Each structure stands twice: as structure tokens, then as C-alpha cells.
Short mmCIF file of C-alpha atoms in Angstrom, two decimals:
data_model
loop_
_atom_site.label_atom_id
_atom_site.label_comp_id
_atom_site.label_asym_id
_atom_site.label_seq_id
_atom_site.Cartn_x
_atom_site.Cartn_y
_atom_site.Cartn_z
CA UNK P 43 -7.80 0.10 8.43
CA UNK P 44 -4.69 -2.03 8.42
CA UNK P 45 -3.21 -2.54 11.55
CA UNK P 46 0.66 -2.67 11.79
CA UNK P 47 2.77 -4.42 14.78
CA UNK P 48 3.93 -1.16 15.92
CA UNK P 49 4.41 1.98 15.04
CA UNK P 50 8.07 2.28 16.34
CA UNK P 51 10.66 1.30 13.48
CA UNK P 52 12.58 -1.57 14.20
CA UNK P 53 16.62 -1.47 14.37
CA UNK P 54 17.86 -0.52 11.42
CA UNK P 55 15.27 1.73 10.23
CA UNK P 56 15.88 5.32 9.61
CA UNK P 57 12.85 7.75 9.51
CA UNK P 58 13.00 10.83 7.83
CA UNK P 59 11.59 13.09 5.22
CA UNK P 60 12.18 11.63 1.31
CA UNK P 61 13.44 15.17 -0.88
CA UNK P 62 12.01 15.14 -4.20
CA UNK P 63 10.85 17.28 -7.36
CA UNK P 64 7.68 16.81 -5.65
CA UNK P 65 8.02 17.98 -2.50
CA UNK P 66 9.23 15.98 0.97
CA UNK P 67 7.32 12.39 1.91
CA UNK P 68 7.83 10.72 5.14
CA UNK P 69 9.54 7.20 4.38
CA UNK P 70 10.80 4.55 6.84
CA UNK P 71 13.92 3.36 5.10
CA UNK P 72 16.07 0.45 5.58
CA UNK P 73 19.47 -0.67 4.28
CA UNK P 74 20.31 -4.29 3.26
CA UNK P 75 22.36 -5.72 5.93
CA UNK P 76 23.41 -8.65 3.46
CA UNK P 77 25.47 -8.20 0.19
CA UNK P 78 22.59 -5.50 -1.49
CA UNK P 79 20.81 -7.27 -4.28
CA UNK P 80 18.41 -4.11 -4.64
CA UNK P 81 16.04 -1.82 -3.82
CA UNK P 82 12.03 -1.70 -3.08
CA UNK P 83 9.84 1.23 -2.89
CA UNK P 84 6.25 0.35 -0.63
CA UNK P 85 3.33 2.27 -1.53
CA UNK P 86 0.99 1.59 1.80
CA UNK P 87 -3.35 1.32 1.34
CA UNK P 88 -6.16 3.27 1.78
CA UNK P 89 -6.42 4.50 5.50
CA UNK P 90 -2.61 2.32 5.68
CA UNK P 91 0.67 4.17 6.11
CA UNK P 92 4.10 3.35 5.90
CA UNK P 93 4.61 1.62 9.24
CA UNK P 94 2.08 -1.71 7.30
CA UNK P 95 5.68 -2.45 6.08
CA UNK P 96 7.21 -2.15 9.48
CA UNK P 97 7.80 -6.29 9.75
CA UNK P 98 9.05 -6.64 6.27
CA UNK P 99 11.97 -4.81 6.85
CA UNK P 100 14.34 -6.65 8.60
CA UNK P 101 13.81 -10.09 6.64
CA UNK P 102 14.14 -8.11 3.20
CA UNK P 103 17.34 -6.57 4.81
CA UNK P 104 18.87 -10.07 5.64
CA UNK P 105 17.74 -11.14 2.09
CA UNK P 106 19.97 -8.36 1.12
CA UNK P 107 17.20 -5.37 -0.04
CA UNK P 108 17.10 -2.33 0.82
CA UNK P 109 13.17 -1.33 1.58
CA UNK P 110 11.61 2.57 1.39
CA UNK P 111 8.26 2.43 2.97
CA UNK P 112 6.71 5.90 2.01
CA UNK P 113 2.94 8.01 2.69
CA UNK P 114 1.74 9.32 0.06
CA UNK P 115 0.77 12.94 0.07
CA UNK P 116 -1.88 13.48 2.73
CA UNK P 117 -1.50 9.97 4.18
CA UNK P 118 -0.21 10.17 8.00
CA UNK P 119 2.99 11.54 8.39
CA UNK P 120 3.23 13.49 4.22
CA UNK P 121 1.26 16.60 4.89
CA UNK P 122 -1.64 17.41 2.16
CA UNK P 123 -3.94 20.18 1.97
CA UNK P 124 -7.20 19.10 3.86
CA UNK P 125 -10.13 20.63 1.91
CA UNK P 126 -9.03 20.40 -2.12
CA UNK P 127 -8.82 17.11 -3.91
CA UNK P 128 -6.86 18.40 -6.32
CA UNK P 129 -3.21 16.85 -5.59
CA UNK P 130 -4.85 13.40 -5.12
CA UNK P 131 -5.95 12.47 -8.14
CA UNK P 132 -4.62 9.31 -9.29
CA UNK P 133 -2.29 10.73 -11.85
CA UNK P 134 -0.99 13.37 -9.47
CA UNK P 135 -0.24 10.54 -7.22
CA UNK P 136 1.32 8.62 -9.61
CA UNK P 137 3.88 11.43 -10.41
CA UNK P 138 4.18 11.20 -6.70
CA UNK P 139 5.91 7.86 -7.23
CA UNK P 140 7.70 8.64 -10.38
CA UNK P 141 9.19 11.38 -8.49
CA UNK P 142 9.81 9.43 -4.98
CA UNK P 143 11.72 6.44 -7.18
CA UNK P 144 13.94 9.33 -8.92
CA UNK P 145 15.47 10.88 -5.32
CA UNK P 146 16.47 7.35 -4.52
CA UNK P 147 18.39 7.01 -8.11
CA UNK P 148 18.13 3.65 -8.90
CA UNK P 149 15.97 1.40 -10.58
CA UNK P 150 13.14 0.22 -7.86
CA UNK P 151 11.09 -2.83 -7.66
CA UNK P 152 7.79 -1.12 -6.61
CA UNK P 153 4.86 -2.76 -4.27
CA UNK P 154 1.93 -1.20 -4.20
CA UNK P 155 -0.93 -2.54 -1.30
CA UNK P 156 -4.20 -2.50 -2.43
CA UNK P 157 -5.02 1.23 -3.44
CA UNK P 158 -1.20 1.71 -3.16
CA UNK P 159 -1.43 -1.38 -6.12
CA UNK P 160 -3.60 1.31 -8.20
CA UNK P 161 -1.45 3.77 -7.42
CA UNK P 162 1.58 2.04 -8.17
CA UNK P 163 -0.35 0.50 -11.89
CA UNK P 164 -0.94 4.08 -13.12
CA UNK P 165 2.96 5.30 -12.31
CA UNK P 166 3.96 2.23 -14.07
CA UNK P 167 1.68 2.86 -17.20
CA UNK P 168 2.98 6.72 -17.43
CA UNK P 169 6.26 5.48 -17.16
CA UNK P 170 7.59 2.42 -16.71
CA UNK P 171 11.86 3.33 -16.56
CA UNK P 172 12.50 3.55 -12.96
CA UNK P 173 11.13 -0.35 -12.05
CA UNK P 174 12.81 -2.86 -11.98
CA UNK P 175 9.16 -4.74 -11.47
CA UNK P 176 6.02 -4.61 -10.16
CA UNK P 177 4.52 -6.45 -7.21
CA UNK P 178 0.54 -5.68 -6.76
CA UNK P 179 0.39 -6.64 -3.02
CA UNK P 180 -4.18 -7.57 -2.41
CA UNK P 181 -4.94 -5.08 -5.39
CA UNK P 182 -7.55 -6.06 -7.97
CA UNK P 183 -7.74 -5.49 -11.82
CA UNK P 184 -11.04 -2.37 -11.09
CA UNK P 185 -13.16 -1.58 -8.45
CA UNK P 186 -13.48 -2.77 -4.86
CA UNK P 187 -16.29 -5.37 -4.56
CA UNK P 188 -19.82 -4.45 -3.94
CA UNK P 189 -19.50 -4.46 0.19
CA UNK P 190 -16.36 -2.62 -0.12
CA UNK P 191 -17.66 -0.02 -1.63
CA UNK P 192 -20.82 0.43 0.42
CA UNK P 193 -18.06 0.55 3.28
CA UNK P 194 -16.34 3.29 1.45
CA UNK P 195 -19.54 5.64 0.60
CA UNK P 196 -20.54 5.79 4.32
CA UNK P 197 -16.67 6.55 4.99
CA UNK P 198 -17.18 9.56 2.56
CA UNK P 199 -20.29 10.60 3.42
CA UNK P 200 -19.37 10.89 7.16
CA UNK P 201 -16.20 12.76 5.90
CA UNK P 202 -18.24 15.34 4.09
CA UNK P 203 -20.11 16.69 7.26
CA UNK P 204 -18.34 15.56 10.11
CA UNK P 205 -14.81 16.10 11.96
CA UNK P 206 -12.16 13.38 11.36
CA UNK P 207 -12.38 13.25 15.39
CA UNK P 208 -15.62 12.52 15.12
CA UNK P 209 -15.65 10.40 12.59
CA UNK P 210 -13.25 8.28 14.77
CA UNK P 211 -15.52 8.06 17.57
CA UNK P 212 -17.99 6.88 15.29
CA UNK P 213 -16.11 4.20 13.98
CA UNK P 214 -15.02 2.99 17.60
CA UNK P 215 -18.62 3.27 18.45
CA UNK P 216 -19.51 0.84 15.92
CA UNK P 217 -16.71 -1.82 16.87
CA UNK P 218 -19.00 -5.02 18.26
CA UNK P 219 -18.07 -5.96 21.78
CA UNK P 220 -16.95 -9.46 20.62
CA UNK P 221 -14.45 -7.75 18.81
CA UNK P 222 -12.44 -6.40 22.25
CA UNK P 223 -10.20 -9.56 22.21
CA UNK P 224 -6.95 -9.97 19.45
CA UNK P 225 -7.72 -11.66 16.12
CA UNK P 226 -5.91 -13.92 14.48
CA UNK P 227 -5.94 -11.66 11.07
CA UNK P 228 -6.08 -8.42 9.37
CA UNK P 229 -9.65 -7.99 8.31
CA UNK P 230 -8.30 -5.51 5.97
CA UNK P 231 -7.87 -1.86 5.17
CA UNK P 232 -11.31 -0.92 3.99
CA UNK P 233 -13.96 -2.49 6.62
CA UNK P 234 -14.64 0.19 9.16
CA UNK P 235 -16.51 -2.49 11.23
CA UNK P 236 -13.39 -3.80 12.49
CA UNK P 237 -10.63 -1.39 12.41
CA UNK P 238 -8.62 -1.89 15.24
CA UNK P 239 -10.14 -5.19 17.23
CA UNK P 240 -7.76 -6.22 19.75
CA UNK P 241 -5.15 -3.30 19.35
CA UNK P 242 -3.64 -2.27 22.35
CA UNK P 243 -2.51 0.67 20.64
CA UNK P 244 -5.25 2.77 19.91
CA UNK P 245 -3.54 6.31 20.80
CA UNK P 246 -1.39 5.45 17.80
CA UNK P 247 -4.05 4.63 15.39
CA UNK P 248 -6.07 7.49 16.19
CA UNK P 249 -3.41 9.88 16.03
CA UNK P 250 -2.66 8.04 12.58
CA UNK P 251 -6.49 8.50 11.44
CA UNK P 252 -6.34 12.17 12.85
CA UNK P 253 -2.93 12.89 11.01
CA UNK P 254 -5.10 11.92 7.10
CA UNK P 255 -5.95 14.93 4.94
CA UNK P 256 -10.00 14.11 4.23
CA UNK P 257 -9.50 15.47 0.80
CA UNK P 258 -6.90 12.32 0.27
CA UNK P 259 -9.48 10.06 1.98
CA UNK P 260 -12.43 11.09 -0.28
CA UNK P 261 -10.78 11.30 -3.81
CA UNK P 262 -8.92 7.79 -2.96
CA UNK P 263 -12.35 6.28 -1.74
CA UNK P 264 -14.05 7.42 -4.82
CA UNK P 265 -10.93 5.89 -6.91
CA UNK P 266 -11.09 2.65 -5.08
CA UNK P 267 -15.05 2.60 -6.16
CA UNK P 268 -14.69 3.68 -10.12
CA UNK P 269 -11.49 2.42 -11.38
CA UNK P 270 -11.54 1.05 -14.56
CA UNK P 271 -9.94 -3.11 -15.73
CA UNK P 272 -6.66 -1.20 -16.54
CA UNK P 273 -4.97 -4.87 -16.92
CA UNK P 274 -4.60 -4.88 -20.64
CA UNK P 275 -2.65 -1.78 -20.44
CA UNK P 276 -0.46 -3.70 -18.11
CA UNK P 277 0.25 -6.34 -19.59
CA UNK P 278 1.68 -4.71 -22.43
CA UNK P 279 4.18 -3.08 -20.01
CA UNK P 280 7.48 -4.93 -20.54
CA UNK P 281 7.95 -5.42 -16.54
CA UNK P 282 8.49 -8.88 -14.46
CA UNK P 283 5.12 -8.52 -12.42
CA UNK P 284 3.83 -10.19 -9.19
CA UNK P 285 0.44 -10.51 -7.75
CA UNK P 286 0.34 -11.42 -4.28
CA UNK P 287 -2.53 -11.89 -1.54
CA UNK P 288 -3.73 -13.89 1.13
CA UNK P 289 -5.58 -16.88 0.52
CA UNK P 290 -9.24 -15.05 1.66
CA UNK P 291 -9.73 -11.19 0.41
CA UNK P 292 -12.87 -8.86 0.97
CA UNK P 293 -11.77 -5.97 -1.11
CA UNK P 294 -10.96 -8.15 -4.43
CA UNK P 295 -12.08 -11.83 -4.49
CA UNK P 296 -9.09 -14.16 -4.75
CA UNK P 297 -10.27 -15.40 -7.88
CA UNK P 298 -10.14 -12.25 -9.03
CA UNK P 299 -6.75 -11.94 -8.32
CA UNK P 300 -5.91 -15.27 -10.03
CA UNK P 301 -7.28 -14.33 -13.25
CA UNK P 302 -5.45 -11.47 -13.06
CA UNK P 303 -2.19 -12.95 -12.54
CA UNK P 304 -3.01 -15.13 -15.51
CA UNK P 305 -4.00 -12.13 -17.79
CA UNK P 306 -0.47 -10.12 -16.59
CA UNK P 307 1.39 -12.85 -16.58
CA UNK P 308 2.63 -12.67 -13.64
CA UNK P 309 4.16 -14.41 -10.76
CA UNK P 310 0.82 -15.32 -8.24
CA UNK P 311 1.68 -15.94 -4.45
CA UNK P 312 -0.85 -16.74 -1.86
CA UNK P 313 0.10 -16.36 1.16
CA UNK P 314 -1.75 -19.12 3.55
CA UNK P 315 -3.35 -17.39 6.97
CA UNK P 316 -3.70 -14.18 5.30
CA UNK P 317 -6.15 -11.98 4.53
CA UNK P 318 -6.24 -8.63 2.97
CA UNK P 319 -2.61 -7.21 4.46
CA UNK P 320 -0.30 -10.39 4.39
CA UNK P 321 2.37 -7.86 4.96
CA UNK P 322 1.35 -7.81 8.38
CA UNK P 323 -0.63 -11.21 8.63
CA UNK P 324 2.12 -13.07 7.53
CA UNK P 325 5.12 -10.61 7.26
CA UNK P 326 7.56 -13.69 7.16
CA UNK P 327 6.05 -15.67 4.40
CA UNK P 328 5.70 -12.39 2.44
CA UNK P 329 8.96 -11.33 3.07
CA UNK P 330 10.33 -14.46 1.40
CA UNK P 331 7.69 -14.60 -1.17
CA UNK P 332 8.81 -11.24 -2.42
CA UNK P 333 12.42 -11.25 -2.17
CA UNK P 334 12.48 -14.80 -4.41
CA UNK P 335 10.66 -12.72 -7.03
CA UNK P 336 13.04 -10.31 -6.61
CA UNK P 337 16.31 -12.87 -6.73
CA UNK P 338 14.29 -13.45 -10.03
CA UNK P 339 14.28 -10.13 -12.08
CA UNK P 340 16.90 -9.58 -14.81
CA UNK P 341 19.75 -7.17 -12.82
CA UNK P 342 19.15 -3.35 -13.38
CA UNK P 343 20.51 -2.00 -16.69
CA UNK P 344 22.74 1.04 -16.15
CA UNK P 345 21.94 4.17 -18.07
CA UNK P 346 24.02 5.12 -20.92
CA UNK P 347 25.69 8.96 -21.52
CA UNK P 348 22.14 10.13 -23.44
CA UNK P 349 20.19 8.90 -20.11
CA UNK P 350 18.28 5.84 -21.96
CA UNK P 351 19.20 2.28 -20.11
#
């Protein structure tokens, strides 16, 4: 489970609820205070929400973005229905995003963390229009590694029969006892061995945990475990890209991410003293690492009268 700096938006930050064709999604939204060079749409991990943006919003502001953290549908504060998997299938949550970058009418770079990176690959290959480009933030080419995904079966299995309360006292009942003190990094989003070490806010990551539709949880899990090498695809996608991580990864091996960077073609950024969330390891170094690709990209076309840019 990532674990953000706080859950209380800095100044600055406007919460509210994100109208769309779609429905309403809870988004933490910022405005550049620097002449605006653009706006990002943040697509937050598995177990994550939109507050694992919360430092990257006031250094993207001064670089003069504009930054819409969002949760996806059944993800914290997005309601979702709790028992039918239905809406969460990766192409339903893909529309999701097509949708969410069409209420803020303009063309978006999109980041996408980890399974918010799948998420944010499959709205790009339905349609790629609304982007100005796309940054996959510790999110592989397939499947979660091996230890991952053993991680992510008990996480479903426990869902299956048991309460989400209870599967939160389970999880806090595994927690070693040398964990108790702050680490220095996020061990990332998908090891349930150490998902809040250190935290003195636990009341706000349980009521985070308890807020999850276990439908979303489940069909996202078994996503993160099956999805296909979908880079080829990519790459044919016309879009600047950017791959971006910290310099040591559990869910996707950093190699892993190089290659992929190399078969996309894209910009590659690791970000040293990081591990699987460098948004909130190193929010700083991130912050600048994606607003340079950013300064980067070729300026938004404007549409023309029959819609087409």
C-alpha cells in the first residue's frame, strides 16, 4: 500500500467531485501558480489513491502545471459497487480515463502509477486524442513479478471470505515488530508485509482501505497478475512517452523497465532513493523529472471546426 505524506491537500488544492459522461470521481486538483504550460491527469496504484500525488502538486504548480489527481471508480473516495466486477474491468476503466480527460477539455499529459500505468496504457491504445503524452510512473510492460503476485493471490483470497475490516486487522497483524519505527522508503503498493511501517497515521489509512470496493480490489489484482507485453501496441502510438521509477522496484524489476523504455522509445528517469512510489519517495526529484518531460512535448494542437486536431 503506498503511503502518502498526508492525507490533507496542501494550499492550493481544491477537492471535489470530477463531472463526467461517466459519472462523478473524486480528484484533488491544483492550478499552476506560474505562467500555465499545461495540464496532467494522475491515475494513483493498486490499494493507492489520489492523495500518492499529494507532494507533487505544489512543485508542478510552480513549474507552471496544473495537476488532477483522481480515484478511479471504487478506489477510496469514487464510490463503486462492492460485490460485481463488472465496471472494473480494464477497458471499463480505461473509458474511465477517456471520459475524466474530456470534463477537463484539454489535451492532458497522463501518469499512470503502476496499475494506474496499465490503466492509463489501455486508455491510450483505445484512444490516444486527449494526451498530450504518456508518463508510466513504476509500471512494467505485463505482469507483476513472481512475489508480487503471490502477494496479490493471498490479498484476493482473504477478500473472497473475509470483511475488508478484517482483512485489515490481518494485515496489521502481520506487520513485524521491527517494522514500528519510520523507513526511509516506500516499499511499494503491492507488499502487504509492510503497508504502513512507521505511519503515524493509521486512522487515515484504514479508513482509506475500508473506503475500497473489494470487487475493484479483486478484478485489479487479477489484472496486475495476467496482463499481457502490450508494449508493441504502444509503441506504435504516436505519443512522447516516459518511463519513470526508482532505482530498486519489487513489482517490475528495473531492468525491466529499462528495456521497456528502449522498446517505447521513451524518455527513462530513475529516480535515486526510490523505490516503487518515487512520487512520494522522492516527490521533488520526480516533480522535476516530470515537468522537464513535459517542457519537452510539442504544444497541444487546437481542434479544428470538424473536431479533428
Amino acid at each position: 500500500m503506498s503511503r502518502p505524506p498526508s492525507f490533507v491537500p496542501p494550499p492550493g488544492v481544491r477537492a471535489y467531485r470530477l463531472a463526467t459522461a461517466r459519472g462523478d470521481f473524486a480528484v484533488l486538483d491544483a492550478a499552476p501558480t506560474a505562467p500555465p504550460r499545461g495540464t496532467a491527469l494522475l491515475l494513483p496504484g493498486f490499494t493507492g489513491s489520489k492523495e500518492d500525488f499529494i507532494a507533487l502538486h505544489e512543485p508542478l504548480a510552480a513549474a507552471g502545471y496544473r495537476t488532477v489527481a483522481v480515484d478511479g471508480r471504487g478506489q477510496y473516495e469514487t464510490p463503486g459497487p462492492p460485490d460485481d466486477e463488472t465496471p472494473y474491468a480494464q477497458a471499463e476503466l480505461a473509458r474511465d480515463v477517456l471520459a475524466q480527460a474530456a470534463a477537463l477539455d484539454t489535451p492532458v499529459h497522463l501518469v499512470g502509477h503502476s496499475l494506474g500505468g496499465q490503466i492509463a496504457r489501455a486508455a491510450v491504445l483505445l484512444d490516444p486524442t486527449p494526451f498530450r503524452s504518456l508518463t508510466l510512473m513504476s509500471s512494467g510492460p505485463a505482469q507483476v513479478s513472481v512475489p508480487q503476485q503471490q502477494r496479490v493471490k493471498l490479498l484476493r483470497d482473504a477478500l473472497a471470505v473475509m470483511s475488508m475490516a478484517d482483512v485489515w486487522e490481518a494485515i496489521q497483524a502481520m506487520e513485524p515488530p521491527e517494522q514500528s519505527t519510520p523507513s526511509n522508503h516506500d516499499s511499494g503498493d503491492l507488499d502487504s508485509g509492510d503497508l504502513d511501517a512507521g505511519l503515524d497515521d493509521r486512522a487515515d489509512l484504514r479508513r482509506r482501505w475500508l473506503a475500497n470496493s473489494p470487487a475493484q480490489l479483486i478484478a485489479t489484482g487479477r489484472q496486475l497478475c495476467t496482463e499481457p507485453d502490450r508494449v508493441p501496441e504502444l509503441a506504435a502510438v504516436p505519443l512522447p512517452m516516459h518511463v519513470i521509477s526508482g532505482d530498486r522496484d519489487d513489482a517490475w524489476p528495473v531492468p525491466l523497465l529499462d528495456d521497456m523504455a528502449v522498446r517505447l522509445d521513451a524518455r527513462r528517469t530513475v529516480v535515486r532513493g526510490a523505490e516503487h512510489s518515487p512520487n512520494t519517495d522522492r516527490p521533488q526529484d520526480t516533480a522535476e523529472a516530470l515537468a522537464r518531460f513535459w517542457d519537452e512535448c510539442p504544444p497541444a494542437q487546437a481542434a479544428t471546426p470538424d473536431g479533428k486536431s
